[in-house]
Amino acid sequence: MNNDSLAIHVQDVKRIYQSAAAPVVALKGVNLAVASGQFVALKGRSGSGKTTLLNCIGGLDRPTEGAIFVNGRALHNMDDQALTLWRQQEVGFIFQNFGLLPTLSAFENVELMLRIARFPRRQRKDQAMHYLEQVGLSKWADHRPYEMSGGQQQRVAIARALANQPKIILADEATGELDFETAHEILQLFRTVAKENSIAILLASHDNLVAEYVDQVLNLQDGQIIDLAPG
Ligand code: ADP
Ligand code: MG
């Protein structure tokens, strides 16, 4: 298969943590492919390796073995500096606890990402406002996280992840802190932004809710993607 046609292409990835007691094999040879515009769920119990896999795909960690291509770029060929730069420019991250800075407004939280990625001032302002609008929060731009609901805070985090116009968004348990109804809204929003912006979104979750919204469910068990029998 041509790597360049895929947003995310993971080949035989192993990740072994060297701990004092015994090595932990967190990923045992993972293969997966996600195309642009696809919203994909990575399902699995706690400890199955979801966070480890997302971290490897997002360049926060490196596999012990195997290869990862994002939009045709081989992550293993980049040195640490190149990988950091690549991550700032091409990847959006979303976390369970939103990860917003409490003293900054919604706008400033989004704009900070663009500062870190060294976007020029004008573009920072335009893009921050554009993506706050896309998540339905233009009127909340000047509010701080503590003035917002959990769902609104997660929307800010989504705007922040979108702001640098990444090729992929990696969302780790992004609905884990939200009530049922809000989780539905956020999943619908993920689906919309994946399609509208042609971004591949990989969402790690153990929630059955996700199946209604995603294009594909990948099941991770003990560090391996498994086929669940249909029915
Ligand atoms: P999940 O996100 O699905 O809960 P993780 O990727 O966090 O799974 O963890 C997968 C396995 O790797 C678990 O057994 C976990 O204990 C282990 N693990 C995760 N991070 C580390 C680490 N830094 N050092 C050692 N073991 C780790
Ligand atoms: Mg995890």
PDB file of C-alpha atoms and ligand atoms in Angstrom:
ATOM      1  CA  MET A   1       0.000   0.000   0.000  1.00  0.00           C
ATOM      2  CA  ASN A   2       1.114   3.511  -0.725  1.00  0.00           C
ATOM      3  CA  ASN A   3       1.861   5.180   2.614  1.00  0.00           C
ATOM      4  CA  ASP A   4       1.176   8.650   1.277  1.00  0.00           C
ATOM      5  CA  SER A   5      -2.516   7.978   0.778  1.00  0.00           C
ATOM      6  CA  LEU A   6      -3.016   7.344   4.495  1.00  0.00           C
ATOM      7  CA  ALA A   7      -3.181   9.862   7.308  1.00  0.00           C
ATOM      8  CA  ILE A   8      -1.944   7.311   9.844  1.00  0.00           C
ATOM      9  CA  HIS A   9      -0.111   4.101   8.996  1.00  0.00           C
ATOM     10  CA  VAL A  10       1.245   1.974  11.838  1.00  0.00           C
ATOM     11  CA  GLN A  11       3.336  -1.096  10.955  1.00  0.00           C
ATOM     12  CA  ASP A  12       4.298  -3.831  13.432  1.00  0.00           C
ATOM     13  CA  VAL A  13       4.757  -1.415  16.308  1.00  0.00           C
ATOM     14  CA  LYS A  14       6.089  -2.752  19.576  1.00  0.00           C
ATOM     15  CA  ARG A  15       6.659  -0.692  22.682  1.00  0.00           C
ATOM     16  CA  ILE A  16       8.458  -2.243  25.608  1.00  0.00           C
ATOM     17  CA  TYR A  17       8.878  -0.238  28.811  1.00  0.00           C
ATOM     18  CA  GLN A  18      12.026  -1.096  30.733  1.00  0.00           C
ATOM     19  CA  SER A  19      11.006  -0.993  34.358  1.00  0.00           C
ATOM     20  CA  ALA A  20      13.035  -1.991  37.422  1.00  0.00           C
ATOM     21  CA  ALA A  21      11.091  -5.213  38.040  1.00  0.00           C
ATOM     22  CA  ALA A  22      10.489  -6.666  34.573  1.00  0.00           C
ATOM     23  CA  PRO A  23      10.025  -5.238  31.084  1.00  0.00           C
ATOM     24  CA  VAL A  24       6.404  -4.327  30.246  1.00  0.00           C
ATOM     25  CA  VAL A  25       5.356  -5.141  26.684  1.00  0.00           C
ATOM     26  CA  ALA A  26       2.675  -2.479  26.176  1.00  0.00           C
ATOM     27  CA  LEU A  27       2.322  -2.916  22.379  1.00  0.00           C
ATOM     28  CA  LYS A  28       2.941  -6.323  20.821  1.00  0.00           C
ATOM     29  CA  GLY A  29       3.002  -5.636  17.087  1.00  0.00           C
ATOM     30  CA  VAL A  30       0.240  -3.203  16.183  1.00  0.00           C
ATOM     31  CA  ASN A  31      -0.868  -2.556  12.580  1.00  0.00           C
ATOM     32  CA  LEU A  32      -3.457   0.023  11.631  1.00  0.00           C
ATOM     33  CA  ALA A  33      -4.376   2.428   8.870  1.00  0.00           C
ATOM     34  CA  VAL A  34      -6.541   5.543   9.016  1.00  0.00           C
ATOM     35  CA  ALA A  35      -7.420   7.688   5.989  1.00  0.00           C
ATOM     36  CA  SER A  36      -7.878  11.479   6.013  1.00  0.00           C
ATOM     37  CA  GLY A  37     -11.305  12.592   7.191  1.00  0.00           C
ATOM     38  CA  GLN A  38     -11.900   9.352   9.083  1.00  0.00           C
ATOM     39  CA  PHE A  39     -13.023   9.327  12.696  1.00  0.00           C
ATOM     40  CA  VAL A  40     -11.755   6.121  14.286  1.00  0.00           C
ATOM     41  CA  ALA A  41     -12.190   4.760  17.807  1.00  0.00           C
ATOM     42  CA  LEU A  42      -9.456   2.850  19.571  1.00  0.00           C
ATOM     43  CA  LYS A  43     -11.319   0.786  22.117  1.00  0.00           C
ATOM     44  CA  GLY A  44      -9.854  -1.243  24.914  1.00  0.00           C
ATOM     45  CA  ARG A  45      -9.752  -1.689  28.656  1.00  0.00           C
ATOM     46  CA  SER A  46      -7.515   0.240  30.963  1.00  0.00           C
ATOM     47  CA  GLY A  47      -3.962  -1.023  30.462  1.00  0.00           C
ATOM     48  CA  SER A  48      -4.563  -2.339  26.923  1.00  0.00           C
ATOM     49  CA  GLY A  49      -2.041   0.127  25.460  1.00  0.00           C
ATOM     50  CA  LYS A  50      -4.240   2.932  24.072  1.00  0.00           C
ATOM     51  CA  THR A  51      -2.271   5.833  25.524  1.00  0.00           C
ATOM     52  CA  THR A  52       1.044   4.234  24.586  1.00  0.00           C
ATOM     53  CA  LEU A  53      -0.122   3.871  20.977  1.00  0.00           C
ATOM     54  CA  LEU A  54      -1.452   7.440  20.752  1.00  0.00           C
ATOM     55  CA  ASN A  55       1.804   8.758  22.222  1.00  0.00           C
ATOM     56  CA  CYS A  56       3.833   6.868  19.611  1.00  0.00           C
ATOM     57  CA  ILE A  57       1.637   8.105  16.739  1.00  0.00           C
ATOM     58  CA  GLY A  58       1.821  11.686  18.028  1.00  0.00           C
ATOM     59  CA  GLY A  59       5.588  11.633  18.433  1.00  0.00           C
ATOM     60  CA  LEU A  60       5.487  11.994  22.233  1.00  0.00           C
ATOM     61  CA  ASP A  61       7.088   8.567  22.534  1.00  0.00           C
ATOM     62  CA  ARG A  62       8.994   6.254  20.212  1.00  0.00           C
ATOM     63  CA  PRO A  63       8.226   2.610  19.410  1.00  0.00           C
ATOM     64  CA  THR A  64      10.799   0.017  20.436  1.00  0.00           C
ATOM     65  CA  GLU A  65      10.250  -1.628  17.031  1.00  0.00           C
ATOM     66  CA  GLY A  66       8.201  -0.981  13.920  1.00  0.00           C
ATOM     67  CA  ALA A  67       7.320   2.013  11.787  1.00  0.00           C
ATOM     68  CA  ILE A  68       4.817   4.848  11.906  1.00  0.00           C
ATOM     69  CA  PHE A  69       3.944   7.066   8.946  1.00  0.00           C
ATOM     70  CA  VAL A  70       1.767  10.151   9.280  1.00  0.00           C
ATOM     71  CA  ASN A  71       0.706  11.582   5.928  1.00  0.00           C
ATOM     72  CA  GLY A  72       3.581   9.692   4.379  1.00  0.00           C
ATOM     73  CA  ARG A  73       6.230  11.029   6.774  1.00  0.00           C
ATOM     74  CA  ALA A  74       8.257   8.407   8.611  1.00  0.00           C
ATOM     75  CA  LEU A  75       8.493   9.407  12.256  1.00  0.00           C
ATOM     76  CA  HIS A  76      11.448   7.102  12.960  1.00  0.00           C
ATOM     77  CA  ASN A  77      13.612   9.088  10.532  1.00  0.00           C
ATOM     78  CA  MET A  78      13.216  12.308  12.503  1.00  0.00           C
ATOM     79  CA  ASP A  79      15.559  13.303  15.307  1.00  0.00           C
ATOM     80  CA  ASP A  80      14.077  14.602  18.560  1.00  0.00           C
ATOM     81  CA  GLN A  81      14.166  18.236  17.475  1.00  0.00           C
ATOM     82  CA  ALA A  82      12.494  17.523  14.138  1.00  0.00           C
ATOM     83  CA  LEU A  83       9.908  15.385  15.870  1.00  0.00           C
ATOM     84  CA  THR A  84       9.029  18.173  18.334  1.00  0.00           C
ATOM     85  CA  LEU A  85       8.632  20.687  15.527  1.00  0.00           C
ATOM     86  CA  TRP A  86       6.590  18.241  13.474  1.00  0.00           C
ATOM     87  CA  ARG A  87       4.316  17.562  16.456  1.00  0.00           C
ATOM     88  CA  GLN A  88       3.671  21.263  17.083  1.00  0.00           C
ATOM     89  CA  GLN A  89       2.778  21.834  13.460  1.00  0.00           C
ATOM     90  CA  GLU A  90       0.991  18.682  12.382  1.00  0.00           C
ATOM     91  CA  VAL A  91      -0.696  17.053  15.384  1.00  0.00           C
ATOM     92  CA  GLY A  92      -3.552  18.100  17.663  1.00  0.00           C
ATOM     93  CA  PHE A  93      -3.891  16.503  21.099  1.00  0.00           C
ATOM     94  CA  ILE A  94      -7.003  16.308  23.255  1.00  0.00           C
ATOM     95  CA  PHE A  95      -7.061  14.902  26.778  1.00  0.00           C
ATOM     96  CA  GLN A  96      -9.637  13.632  29.239  1.00  0.00           C
ATOM     97  CA  ASN A  97      -9.188  16.542  31.655  1.00  0.00           C
ATOM     98  CA  PHE A  98      -9.177  19.180  28.855  1.00  0.00           C
ATOM     99  CA  GLY A  99      -5.717  20.494  29.805  1.00  0.00           C
ATOM    100  CA  LEU A 100      -6.656  24.168  29.567  1.00  0.00           C
ATOM    101  CA  LEU A 101      -4.607  26.790  31.377  1.00  0.00           C
ATOM    102  CA  PRO A 102      -6.919  28.199  34.080  1.00  0.00           C
ATOM    103  CA  THR A 103      -5.677  31.794  34.012  1.00  0.00           C
ATOM    104  CA  LEU A 104      -6.106  32.181  30.240  1.00  0.00           C
ATOM    105  CA  SER A 105      -9.330  32.913  28.363  1.00  0.00           C
ATOM    106  CA  ALA A 106     -10.700  30.492  25.770  1.00  0.00           C
ATOM    107  CA  PHE A 107      -9.164  32.636  23.020  1.00  0.00           C
ATOM    108  CA  GLU A 108      -5.786  32.810  24.776  1.00  0.00           C
ATOM    109  CA  ASN A 109      -5.725  29.043  25.341  1.00  0.00           C
ATOM    110  CA  VAL A 110      -6.240  28.444  21.625  1.00  0.00           C
ATOM    111  CA  GLU A 111      -3.874  31.210  20.556  1.00  0.00           C
ATOM    112  CA  LEU A 112      -1.092  29.958  22.844  1.00  0.00           C
ATOM    113  CA  MET A 113      -0.800  26.781  20.762  1.00  0.00           C
ATOM    114  CA  LEU A 114      -0.231  28.911  17.677  1.00  0.00           C
ATOM    115  CA  ARG A 115       2.399  30.958  19.494  1.00  0.00           C
ATOM    116  CA  ILE A 116       4.236  27.771  20.429  1.00  0.00           C
ATOM    117  CA  ALA A 117       4.052  26.625  16.805  1.00  0.00           C
ATOM    118  CA  ARG A 118       5.407  30.080  15.804  1.00  0.00           C
ATOM    119  CA  PHE A 119       2.512  31.275  13.680  1.00  0.00           C
ATOM    120  CA  PRO A 120       2.578  35.012  12.822  1.00  0.00           C
ATOM    121  CA  ARG A 121       0.373  37.294  14.966  1.00  0.00           C
ATOM    122  CA  ARG A 122      -2.330  38.009  12.393  1.00  0.00           C
ATOM    123  CA  GLN A 123      -2.768  34.357  11.518  1.00  0.00           C
ATOM    124  CA  ARG A 124      -2.903  33.449  15.221  1.00  0.00           C
ATOM    125  CA  LYS A 125      -5.836  35.766  15.807  1.00  0.00           C
ATOM    126  CA  ASP A 126      -7.731  34.725  12.677  1.00  0.00           C
ATOM    127  CA  GLN A 127      -7.278  31.004  13.207  1.00  0.00           C
ATOM    128  CA  ALA A 128      -8.054  31.082  16.929  1.00  0.00           C
ATOM    129  CA  MET A 129     -11.333  32.914  16.281  1.00  0.00           C
ATOM    130  CA  HIS A 130     -12.184  30.735  13.285  1.00  0.00           C
ATOM    131  CA  TYR A 131     -11.880  27.497  15.232  1.00  0.00           C
ATOM    132  CA  LEU A 132     -13.657  28.845  18.314  1.00  0.00           C
ATOM    133  CA  GLU A 133     -16.485  29.641  15.924  1.00  0.00           C
ATOM    134  CA  GLN A 134     -16.370  26.155  14.423  1.00  0.00           C
ATOM    135  CA  VAL A 135     -16.882  24.590  17.868  1.00  0.00           C
ATOM    136  CA  GLY A 136     -19.707  27.045  18.613  1.00  0.00           C
ATOM    137  CA  LEU A 137     -17.908  29.217  21.154  1.00  0.00           C
ATOM    138  CA  SER A 138     -17.326  32.611  19.484  1.00  0.00           C
ATOM    139  CA  LYS A 139     -19.296  34.298  22.268  1.00  0.00           C
ATOM    140  CA  TRP A 140     -17.188  32.611  24.932  1.00  0.00           C
ATOM    141  CA  ALA A 141     -13.801  33.708  23.621  1.00  0.00           C
ATOM    142  CA  ASP A 142     -13.098  35.975  26.604  1.00  0.00           C
ATOM    143  CA  HIS A 143     -14.251  33.561  29.275  1.00  0.00           C
ATOM    144  CA  ARG A 144     -11.915  31.529  31.434  1.00  0.00           C
ATOM    145  CA  PRO A 145     -12.238  27.758  31.855  1.00  0.00           C
ATOM    146  CA  TYR A 146     -13.816  27.976  35.352  1.00  0.00           C
ATOM    147  CA  GLU A 147     -16.714  29.984  33.876  1.00  0.00           C
ATOM    148  CA  MET A 148     -17.520  27.172  31.446  1.00  0.00           C
ATOM    149  CA  SER A 149     -19.135  23.736  31.642  1.00  0.00           C
ATOM    150  CA  GLY A 150     -17.092  20.585  31.036  1.00  0.00           C
ATOM    151  CA  GLY A 151     -18.515  20.297  27.533  1.00  0.00           C
ATOM    152  CA  GLN A 152     -17.589  23.885  26.726  1.00  0.00           C
ATOM    153  CA  GLN A 153     -14.080  23.363  28.074  1.00  0.00           C
ATOM    154  CA  GLN A 154     -13.680  20.309  25.873  1.00  0.00           C
ATOM    155  CA  ARG A 155     -14.869  22.408  22.907  1.00  0.00           C
ATOM    156  CA  VAL A 156     -12.121  24.919  23.674  1.00  0.00           C
ATOM    157  CA  ALA A 157      -9.656  22.037  23.747  1.00  0.00           C
ATOM    158  CA  ILE A 158     -10.968  20.879  20.350  1.00  0.00           C
ATOM    159  CA  ALA A 159     -10.575  24.404  18.925  1.00  0.00           C
ATOM    160  CA  ARG A 160      -7.045  24.443  20.326  1.00  0.00           C
ATOM    161  CA  ALA A 161      -6.266  21.078  18.701  1.00  0.00           C
ATOM    162  CA  LEU A 162      -7.651  22.331  15.367  1.00  0.00           C
ATOM    163  CA  ALA A 163      -5.986  25.734  15.463  1.00  0.00           C
ATOM    164  CA  ASN A 164      -2.663  24.785  13.898  1.00  0.00           C
ATOM    165  CA  GLN A 165      -4.576  22.977  11.125  1.00  0.00           C
ATOM    166  CA  PRO A 166      -3.114  19.553  11.916  1.00  0.00           C
ATOM    167  CA  LYS A 167      -3.311  16.487   9.684  1.00  0.00           C
ATOM    168  CA  ILE A 168      -4.308  14.294  12.618  1.00  0.00           C
ATOM    169  CA  ILE A 169      -5.966  14.728  16.001  1.00  0.00           C
ATOM    170  CA  LEU A 170      -5.301  12.271  18.805  1.00  0.00           C
ATOM    171  CA  ALA A 171      -7.899  12.285  21.571  1.00  0.00           C
ATOM    172  CA  ASP A 172      -7.201  10.269  24.708  1.00  0.00           C
ATOM    173  CA  GLU A 173     -10.399   9.407  26.620  1.00  0.00           C
ATOM    174  CA  ALA A 174     -11.768  12.770  25.486  1.00  0.00           C
ATOM    175  CA  THR A 175     -15.307  12.046  26.675  1.00  0.00           C
ATOM    176  CA  GLY A 176     -14.286  10.348  29.921  1.00  0.00           C
ATOM    177  CA  GLU A 177     -15.167  13.266  32.191  1.00  0.00           C
ATOM    178  CA  LEU A 178     -18.402  14.233  30.462  1.00  0.00           C
ATOM    179  CA  ASP A 179     -22.004  13.290  31.209  1.00  0.00           C
ATOM    180  CA  PHE A 180     -23.897  11.130  28.734  1.00  0.00           C
ATOM    181  CA  GLU A 181     -25.592  13.923  26.778  1.00  0.00           C
ATOM    182  CA  THR A 182     -22.478  16.078  26.564  1.00  0.00           C
ATOM    183  CA  ALA A 183     -20.422  13.068  25.463  1.00  0.00           C
ATOM    184  CA  HIS A 184     -22.868  12.608  22.561  1.00  0.00           C
ATOM    185  CA  GLU A 185     -22.456  16.261  21.562  1.00  0.00           C
ATOM    186  CA  ILE A 186     -18.680  16.084  21.664  1.00  0.00           C
ATOM    187  CA  LEU A 187     -18.625  12.864  19.600  1.00  0.00           C
ATOM    188  CA  GLN A 188     -20.867  14.504  16.990  1.00  0.00           C
ATOM    189  CA  LEU A 189     -18.518  17.498  16.946  1.00  0.00           C
ATOM    190  CA  PHE A 190     -15.501  15.226  16.410  1.00  0.00           C
ATOM    191  CA  ARG A 191     -17.286  13.614  13.492  1.00  0.00           C
ATOM    192  CA  THR A 192     -18.130  16.987  11.960  1.00  0.00           C
ATOM    193  CA  VAL A 193     -14.656  18.464  12.303  1.00  0.00           C
ATOM    194  CA  ALA A 194     -13.045  15.302  10.889  1.00  0.00           C
ATOM    195  CA  LYS A 195     -15.205  15.563   7.773  1.00  0.00           C
ATOM    196  CA  GLU A 196     -15.163  19.356   7.354  1.00  0.00           C
ATOM    197  CA  ASN A 197     -11.416  19.698   7.804  1.00  0.00           C
ATOM    198  CA  SER A 198     -10.393  16.317   6.296  1.00  0.00           C
ATOM    199  CA  ILE A 199      -8.540  15.450   9.490  1.00  0.00           C
ATOM    200  CA  ALA A 200      -8.031  11.901  10.736  1.00  0.00           C
ATOM    201  CA  ILE A 201      -9.207  11.682  14.345  1.00  0.00           C
ATOM    202  CA  LEU A 202      -8.178   8.755  16.511  1.00  0.00           C
ATOM    203  CA  LEU A 203     -10.099   8.612  19.780  1.00  0.00           C
ATOM    204  CA  ALA A 204      -9.035   6.256  22.560  1.00  0.00           C
ATOM    205  CA  SER A 205     -12.015   5.246  24.634  1.00  0.00           C
ATOM    206  CA  HIS A 206     -13.591   2.406  26.553  1.00  0.00           C
ATOM    207  CA  ASP A 207     -17.071   3.852  26.019  1.00  0.00           C
ATOM    208  CA  ASN A 208     -19.582   1.907  23.885  1.00  0.00           C
ATOM    209  CA  LEU A 209     -21.158   5.222  22.910  1.00  0.00           C
ATOM    210  CA  VAL A 210     -18.413   5.908  20.367  1.00  0.00           C
ATOM    211  CA  ALA A 211     -19.557   3.174  17.949  1.00  0.00           C
ATOM    212  CA  GLU A 212     -22.511   5.317  16.828  1.00  0.00           C
ATOM    213  CA  TYR A 213     -20.279   8.104  15.600  1.00  0.00           C
ATOM    214  CA  VAL A 214     -17.080   6.627  14.229  1.00  0.00           C
ATOM    215  CA  ASP A 215     -16.243   5.245  10.793  1.00  0.00           C
ATOM    216  CA  GLN A 216     -14.353   2.342  12.308  1.00  0.00           C
ATOM    217  CA  VAL A 217     -13.736   0.748  15.702  1.00  0.00           C
ATOM    218  CA  LEU A 218     -10.336  -0.785  16.403  1.00  0.00           C
ATOM    219  CA  ASN A 219     -10.239  -3.085  19.404  1.00  0.00           C
ATOM    220  CA  LEU A 220      -7.028  -3.155  21.386  1.00  0.00           C
ATOM    221  CA  GLN A 221      -6.472  -5.988  23.831  1.00  0.00           C
ATOM    222  CA  ASP A 222      -3.234  -6.591  25.730  1.00  0.00           C
ATOM    223  CA  GLY A 223      -1.254  -4.532  23.230  1.00  0.00           C
ATOM    224  CA  GLN A 224      -2.750  -6.061  20.081  1.00  0.00           C
ATOM    225  CA  ILE A 225      -5.544  -5.103  17.698  1.00  0.00           C
ATOM    226  CA  ILE A 226      -8.000  -7.973  17.711  1.00  0.00           C
ATOM    227  CA  ASP A 227     -10.935  -8.951  15.533  1.00  0.00           C
ATOM    228  CA  LEU A 228     -14.116  -9.267  17.547  1.00  0.00           C
ATOM    229  CA  ALA A 229     -16.462 -11.922  16.216  1.00  0.00           C
ATOM    230  CA  PRO A 230     -19.501 -10.255  14.627  1.00  0.00           C
ATOM    231  CA  GLY A 231     -22.877 -10.393  16.411  1.00  0.00           C
TER     232      GLY A 231
HETATM  233  P1  ADP B   1      -4.322   2.405  28.403  1.00  0.00           P
HETATM  234  O1  ADP B   1      -4.152   3.802  27.947  1.00  0.00           O
HETATM  235  O2  ADP B   1      -5.085   1.525  27.450  1.00  0.00           O
HETATM  236  O3  ADP B   1      -4.897   2.338  29.775  1.00  0.00           O
HETATM  237  P2  ADP B   1      -1.420   2.366  28.634  1.00  0.00           P
HETATM  238  O4  ADP B   1      -0.857   2.594  27.295  1.00  0.00           O
HETATM  239  O5  ADP B   1      -1.446   3.510  29.570  1.00  0.00           O
HETATM  240  O6  ADP B   1      -2.878   1.704  28.488  1.00  0.00           O
HETATM  241  O7  ADP B   1      -0.607   1.188  29.326  1.00  0.00           O
HETATM  242  C1  ADP B   1      -0.325  -0.057  28.683  1.00  0.00           C
HETATM  243  C2  ADP B   1       0.559  -0.903  29.586  1.00  0.00           C
HETATM  244  O8  ADP B   1       1.841  -0.302  29.705  1.00  0.00           O
HETATM  245  C3  ADP B   1       0.045  -1.050  31.004  1.00  0.00           C
HETATM  246  O9  ADP B   1       0.383  -2.351  31.456  1.00  0.00           O
HETATM  247  C4  ADP B   1       0.797  -0.019  31.766  1.00  0.00           C
HETATM  248  O10 ADP B   1       0.922  -0.364  33.112  1.00  0.00           O
HETATM  249  C5  ADP B   1       2.141  -0.005  31.066  1.00  0.00           C
HETATM  250  N1  ADP B   1       2.815   1.314  31.097  1.00  0.00           N
HETATM  251  C6  ADP B   1       2.338   2.491  30.616  1.00  0.00           C
HETATM  252  N2  ADP B   1       3.226   3.486  30.757  1.00  0.00           N
HETATM  253  C7  ADP B   1       4.314   2.919  31.358  1.00  0.00           C
HETATM  254  C8  ADP B   1       5.588   3.414  31.778  1.00  0.00           C
HETATM  255  N3  ADP B   1       5.939   4.696  31.596  1.00  0.00           N
HETATM  256  N4  ADP B   1       6.464   2.543  32.347  1.00  0.00           N
HETATM  257  C9  ADP B   1       6.132   1.239  32.516  1.00  0.00           C
HETATM  258  N5  ADP B   1       4.958   0.711  32.147  1.00  0.00           N
HETATM  259  C10 ADP B   1       4.058   1.528  31.562  1.00  0.00           C
HETATM  260 MG    MG B   2      -4.809   5.577  28.735  1.00  0.00          MG
END
